[in-house]
Structure formats: structure tokens, C-alpha cells
């Protein structure tokens, strides 16, 4: 994976998970993560599980906008 520096981190801690919480009520946010994408960019995401089973990997923008959702198997 890619690397990044502290200066590359640019997310709003008060907002980054807000839309995920709103869009997936009753879900459990398991892990917030930050990855380098290998092209010099930083990606933010959250792993989410449901009480009914299953999970999602949700990629979010620094302001909390949901960019992509992938099911976890």
C-alpha cells in the first residue's frame, strides 16, 4: 500500500462518520481507517457491521460524504 505523512491527513473528525451513521442506523461502526492509495492520495474508510449479520467497507470523503460501499464476505 501507499504511505502518507501526518501533513497529508485532512479530514473533519466531527463530520467524517456522520453520513455513515445517518445512512446506516442501527449498524455498528467497527473501525475507522486511513490508507495510502499507492498514488500519493489518502483514503478514509469505515468497516460497518449489521445486527442481522454481514458487513460493509464504506469509503468516505474527508467531509463524510459516502464515496463507495463494498460488501464484506
mmCIF file of N, CA and C in Angstrom:
data_model
loop_
_atom_site.group_PDB
_atom_site.id
_atom_site.type_symbol
_atom_site.label_atom_id
_atom_site.label_comp_id
_atom_site.label_asym_id
_atom_site.label_seq_id
_atom_site.Cartn_x
_atom_site.Cartn_y
_atom_site.Cartn_z
ATOM 1 N N UNK A 1 0.814 -1.187 0.000
ATOM 2 C CA UNK A 1 0.000 0.000 0.000
ATOM 3 C C UNK A 1 0.852 1.242 0.000
ATOM 4 N N UNK A 2 0.212 2.355 -0.178
ATOM 5 C CA UNK A 2 0.908 3.627 -0.203
ATOM 6 C C UNK A 2 1.175 4.164 1.182
ATOM 7 N N UNK A 3 2.057 5.103 1.236
ATOM 8 C CA UNK A 3 2.372 5.750 2.502
ATOM 9 C C UNK A 3 1.904 7.203 2.448
ATOM 10 N N UNK A 4 1.835 7.824 3.603
ATOM 11 C CA UNK A 4 1.450 9.217 3.699
ATOM 12 C C UNK A 4 2.062 9.790 4.957
ATOM 13 N N UNK A 5 2.093 11.121 5.019
ATOM 14 C CA UNK A 5 2.624 11.802 6.200
ATOM 15 C C UNK A 5 1.471 12.399 6.993
ATOM 16 N N UNK A 6 1.763 12.813 8.187
ATOM 17 C CA UNK A 6 0.766 13.459 9.027
ATOM 18 C C UNK A 6 0.173 14.680 8.324
ATOM 19 N N UNK A 7 0.986 15.406 7.582
ATOM 20 C CA UNK A 7 0.510 16.594 6.872
ATOM 21 C C UNK A 7 -0.518 16.249 5.795
ATOM 22 N N UNK A 8 -0.530 15.009 5.318
ATOM 23 C CA UNK A 8 -1.489 14.579 4.291
ATOM 24 C C UNK A 8 -2.881 14.333 4.849
ATOM 25 N N UNK A 9 -2.986 14.147 6.165
ATOM 26 C CA UNK A 9 -4.293 13.903 6.778
ATOM 27 C C UNK A 9 -5.092 15.194 6.803
ATOM 28 N N UNK A 10 -6.283 15.149 6.227
ATOM 29 C CA UNK A 10 -7.096 16.347 6.133
ATOM 30 C C UNK A 10 -8.569 15.967 6.178
ATOM 31 N N UNK A 11 -9.033 15.514 7.348
ATOM 32 C CA UNK A 11 -10.434 15.148 7.490
ATOM 33 C C UNK A 11 -11.020 15.860 8.703
ATOM 34 N N UNK A 12 -12.338 16.034 8.665
ATOM 35 C CA UNK A 12 -13.045 16.689 9.758
ATOM 36 C C UNK A 12 -13.506 15.616 10.745
ATOM 37 N N UNK A 13 -12.862 15.485 11.901
ATOM 38 C CA UNK A 13 -13.219 14.425 12.843
ATOM 39 C C UNK A 13 -14.679 14.488 13.302
ATOM 40 N N UNK A 14 -15.256 15.674 13.306
ATOM 41 C CA UNK A 14 -16.648 15.810 13.748
ATOM 42 C C UNK A 14 -17.639 15.386 12.664
ATOM 43 N N UNK A 15 -17.191 15.294 11.405
ATOM 44 C CA UNK A 15 -18.123 15.032 10.309
ATOM 45 C C UNK A 15 -17.837 13.750 9.530
ATOM 46 N N UNK A 16 -16.641 13.214 9.646
ATOM 47 C CA UNK A 16 -16.225 12.135 8.743
ATOM 48 C C UNK A 16 -17.109 10.889 8.830
ATOM 49 N N UNK A 17 -17.726 10.627 9.950
ATOM 50 C CA UNK A 17 -18.576 9.443 10.087
ATOM 51 C C UNK A 17 -20.066 9.770 10.142
ATOM 52 N N UNK A 18 -20.417 11.044 10.097
ATOM 53 C CA UNK A 18 -21.804 11.467 10.270
ATOM 54 C C UNK A 18 -22.752 10.862 9.241
ATOM 55 N N UNK A 19 -22.390 10.886 7.958
ATOM 56 C CA UNK A 19 -23.288 10.372 6.927
ATOM 57 C C UNK A 19 -23.440 8.862 7.033
ATOM 58 N N UNK A 20 -22.376 8.153 7.395
ATOM 59 C CA UNK A 20 -22.470 6.701 7.562
ATOM 60 C C UNK A 20 -23.459 6.375 8.684
ATOM 61 N N UNK A 21 -23.368 7.086 9.786
ATOM 62 C CA UNK A 21 -24.287 6.867 10.911
ATOM 63 C C UNK A 21 -25.724 7.157 10.485
ATOM 64 N N UNK A 22 -25.925 8.219 9.726
ATOM 65 C CA UNK A 22 -27.264 8.596 9.266
ATOM 66 C C UNK A 22 -27.821 7.584 8.274
ATOM 67 N N UNK A 23 -26.999 7.152 7.330
ATOM 68 C CA UNK A 23 -27.453 6.246 6.263
ATOM 69 C C UNK A 23 -27.645 4.802 6.740
ATOM 70 N N UNK A 24 -26.939 4.402 7.793
ATOM 71 C CA UNK A 24 -26.993 3.023 8.280
ATOM 72 C C UNK A 24 -27.353 2.971 9.760
ATOM 73 N N UNK A 25 -28.560 3.447 10.119
ATOM 74 C CA UNK A 25 -28.936 3.448 11.540
ATOM 75 C C UNK A 25 -28.989 2.022 12.099
ATOM 76 N N UNK A 26 -28.562 1.882 13.328
ATOM 77 C CA UNK A 26 -28.572 0.569 13.966
ATOM 78 C C UNK A 26 -27.361 -0.281 13.663
ATOM 79 N N UNK A 27 -26.509 0.187 12.767
ATOM 80 C CA UNK A 27 -25.286 -0.549 12.451
ATOM 81 C C UNK A 27 -24.209 -0.214 13.473
ATOM 82 N N UNK A 28 -23.197 -1.062 13.517
ATOM 83 C CA UNK A 28 -22.063 -0.829 14.400
ATOM 84 C C UNK A 28 -20.861 -0.421 13.573
ATOM 85 N N UNK A 29 -20.307 0.739 13.871
ATOM 86 C CA UNK A 29 -19.083 1.173 13.210
ATOM 87 C C UNK A 29 -17.930 0.536 13.959
ATOM 88 N N UNK A 30 -17.292 -0.420 13.315
ATOM 89 C CA UNK A 30 -16.256 -1.219 13.971
ATOM 90 C C UNK A 30 -14.892 -0.525 13.960
ATOM 91 N N UNK A 31 -14.488 -0.023 12.800
ATOM 92 C CA UNK A 31 -13.140 0.523 12.657
ATOM 93 C C UNK A 31 -13.130 1.666 11.650
ATOM 94 N N UNK A 32 -12.554 2.789 12.033
ATOM 95 C CA UNK A 32 -12.257 3.874 11.096
ATOM 96 C C UNK A 32 -10.814 3.687 10.684
ATOM 97 N N UNK A 33 -10.537 3.771 9.384
ATOM 98 C CA UNK A 33 -9.158 3.562 8.939
ATOM 99 C C UNK A 33 -8.732 4.607 7.921
ATOM 100 N N UNK A 34 -7.425 4.767 7.815
ATOM 101 C CA UNK A 34 -6.810 5.680 6.858
ATOM 102 C C UNK A 34 -5.766 4.883 6.097
ATOM 103 N N UNK A 35 -5.838 4.945 4.763
ATOM 104 C CA UNK A 35 -4.890 4.220 3.910
ATOM 105 C C UNK A 35 -4.270 5.157 2.899
ATOM 106 N N UNK A 36 -3.035 4.885 2.531
ATOM 107 C CA UNK A 36 -2.453 5.497 1.351
ATOM 108 C C UNK A 36 -2.866 4.649 0.159
ATOM 109 N N UNK A 37 -3.231 5.282 -0.955
ATOM 110 C CA UNK A 37 -3.724 4.511 -2.104
ATOM 111 C C UNK A 37 -2.632 4.086 -3.082
ATOM 112 N N UNK A 38 -1.394 4.373 -2.793
ATOM 113 C CA UNK A 38 -0.293 3.994 -3.674
ATOM 114 C C UNK A 38 -0.026 5.018 -4.763
ATOM 115 N N UNK A 39 -0.871 6.042 -4.857
ATOM 116 C CA UNK A 39 -0.704 7.087 -5.870
ATOM 117 C C UNK A 39 -0.533 8.461 -5.220
ATOM 118 N N UNK A 40 -0.208 8.466 -3.937
ATOM 119 C CA UNK A 40 0.007 9.722 -3.230
ATOM 120 C C UNK A 40 -1.231 10.317 -2.591
ATOM 121 N N UNK A 41 -2.343 9.603 -2.631
ATOM 122 C CA UNK A 41 -3.585 10.100 -2.036
ATOM 123 C C UNK A 41 -3.897 9.350 -0.748
ATOM 124 N N UNK A 42 -4.678 9.984 0.099
ATOM 125 C CA UNK A 42 -5.115 9.368 1.348
ATOM 126 C C UNK A 42 -6.581 8.989 1.199
ATOM 127 N N UNK A 43 -6.927 7.792 1.657
ATOM 128 C CA UNK A 43 -8.314 7.323 1.635
ATOM 129 C C UNK A 43 -8.775 7.094 3.066
ATOM 130 N N UNK A 44 -10.050 7.405 3.315
ATOM 131 C CA UNK A 44 -10.649 7.211 4.628
ATOM 132 C C UNK A 44 -11.789 6.220 4.482
ATOM 133 N N UNK A 45 -11.922 5.337 5.452
ATOM 134 C CA UNK A 45 -12.994 4.365 5.378
ATOM 135 C C UNK A 45 -13.416 3.892 6.748
ATOM 136 N N UNK A 46 -14.522 3.170 6.755
ATOM 137 C CA UNK A 46 -15.037 2.606 7.996
ATOM 138 C C UNK A 46 -15.600 1.223 7.701
ATOM 139 N N UNK A 47 -15.294 0.293 8.582
ATOM 140 C CA UNK A 47 -15.859 -1.046 8.499
ATOM 141 C C UNK A 47 -17.099 -1.063 9.376
ATOM 142 N N UNK A 48 -18.225 -1.502 8.795
ATOM 143 C CA UNK A 48 -19.523 -1.441 9.451
ATOM 144 C C UNK A 48 -20.126 -2.840 9.488
ATOM 145 N N UNK A 49 -20.715 -3.219 10.628
ATOM 146 C CA UNK A 49 -21.434 -4.488 10.712
ATOM 147 C C UNK A 49 -22.892 -4.228 11.073
ATOM 148 N N UNK A 50 -23.730 -5.191 10.706
ATOM 149 C CA UNK A 50 -25.162 -5.109 10.955
ATOM 150 C C UNK A 50 -25.544 -6.122 12.016
ATOM 151 N N UNK A 51 -26.556 -5.810 12.805
ATOM 152 C CA UNK A 51 -27.056 -6.751 13.810
ATOM 153 C C UNK A 51 -27.637 -7.998 13.149
ATOM 154 N N UNK A 52 -28.062 -7.875 11.891
ATOM 155 C CA UNK A 52 -28.616 -9.009 11.155
ATOM 156 C C UNK A 52 -27.531 -9.868 10.512
ATOM 157 N N UNK A 53 -26.286 -9.451 10.634
ATOM 158 C CA UNK A 53 -25.170 -10.173 10.032
ATOM 159 C C UNK A 53 -24.663 -9.428 8.810
ATOM 160 N N UNK A 54 -23.471 -9.735 8.424
ATOM 161 C CA UNK A 54 -22.876 -9.078 7.264
ATOM 162 C C UNK A 54 -22.152 -7.812 7.632
ATOM 163 N N UNK A 55 -21.380 -7.340 6.679
ATOM 164 C CA UNK A 55 -20.614 -6.137 6.909
ATOM 165 C C UNK A 55 -20.374 -5.374 5.633
ATOM 166 N N UNK A 56 -19.976 -4.122 5.797
ATOM 167 C CA UNK A 56 -19.692 -3.238 4.681
ATOM 168 C C UNK A 56 -18.378 -2.518 4.919
ATOM 169 N N UNK A 57 -17.662 -2.288 3.837
ATOM 170 C CA UNK A 57 -16.487 -1.423 3.843
ATOM 171 C C UNK A 57 -16.922 -0.145 3.135
ATOM 172 N N UNK A 58 -16.988 0.955 3.891
ATOM 173 C CA UNK A 58 -17.521 2.211 3.364
ATOM 174 C C UNK A 58 -16.380 3.211 3.217
ATOM 175 N N UNK A 59 -16.127 3.640 1.986
ATOM 176 C CA UNK A 59 -15.114 4.650 1.696
ATOM 177 C C UNK A 59 -15.773 6.019 1.813
ATOM 178 N N UNK A 60 -15.163 6.910 2.599
ATOM 179 C CA UNK A 60 -15.744 8.231 2.835
ATOM 180 C C UNK A 60 -14.756 9.336 2.462
ATOM 181 N N UNK A 61 -15.321 10.491 2.101
ATOM 182 C CA UNK A 61 -14.526 11.685 1.847
ATOM 183 C C UNK A 61 -14.172 12.339 3.183
ATOM 184 N N UNK A 62 -13.222 13.255 3.190
ATOM 185 C CA UNK A 62 -12.843 13.926 4.441
ATOM 186 C C UNK A 62 -14.003 14.632 5.137
ATOM 187 N N UNK A 63 -15.036 15.026 4.391
ATOM 188 C CA UNK A 63 -16.191 15.705 4.993
ATOM 189 C C UNK A 63 -17.313 14.731 5.349
ATOM 190 N N UNK A 64 -17.111 13.419 5.124
ATOM 191 C CA UNK A 64 -18.094 12.418 5.482
ATOM 192 C C UNK A 64 -18.948 11.914 4.341
ATOM 193 N N UNK A 65 -18.827 12.526 3.161
ATOM 194 C CA UNK A 65 -19.597 12.056 2.008
ATOM 195 C C UNK A 65 -19.242 10.592 1.721
ATOM 196 N N UNK A 66 -20.259 9.761 1.529
ATOM 197 C CA UNK A 66 -20.020 8.357 1.197
ATOM 198 C C UNK A 66 -19.627 8.263 -0.269
ATOM 199 N N UNK A 67 -18.452 7.691 -0.535
ATOM 200 C CA UNK A 67 -17.934 7.594 -1.900
ATOM 201 C C UNK A 67 -18.159 6.235 -2.522
ATOM 202 N N UNK A 68 -18.079 5.186 -1.710
ATOM 203 C CA UNK A 68 -18.245 3.821 -2.221
ATOM 204 C C UNK A 68 -18.585 2.890 -1.058
ATOM 205 N N UNK A 69 -19.314 1.824 -1.389
ATOM 206 C CA UNK A 69 -19.665 0.823 -0.404
ATOM 207 C C UNK A 69 -19.418 -0.551 -1.023
ATOM 208 N N UNK A 70 -18.639 -1.362 -0.314
ATOM 209 C CA UNK A 70 -18.373 -2.735 -0.756
ATOM 210 C C UNK A 70 -18.795 -3.701 0.335
ATOM 211 N N UNK A 71 -19.577 -4.731 -0.039
ATOM 212 C CA UNK A 71 -19.942 -5.740 0.955
ATOM 213 C C UNK A 71 -18.730 -6.569 1.364
ATOM 214 N N UNK A 72 -18.712 -6.975 2.611
ATOM 215 C CA UNK A 72 -17.648 -7.861 3.119
ATOM 216 C C UNK A 72 -18.219 -9.258 3.210
ATOM 217 N N UNK A 73 -17.465 -10.225 2.754
ATOM 218 C CA UNK A 73 -17.942 -11.595 2.803
ATOM 219 C C UNK A 73 -17.140 -12.419 3.783
#
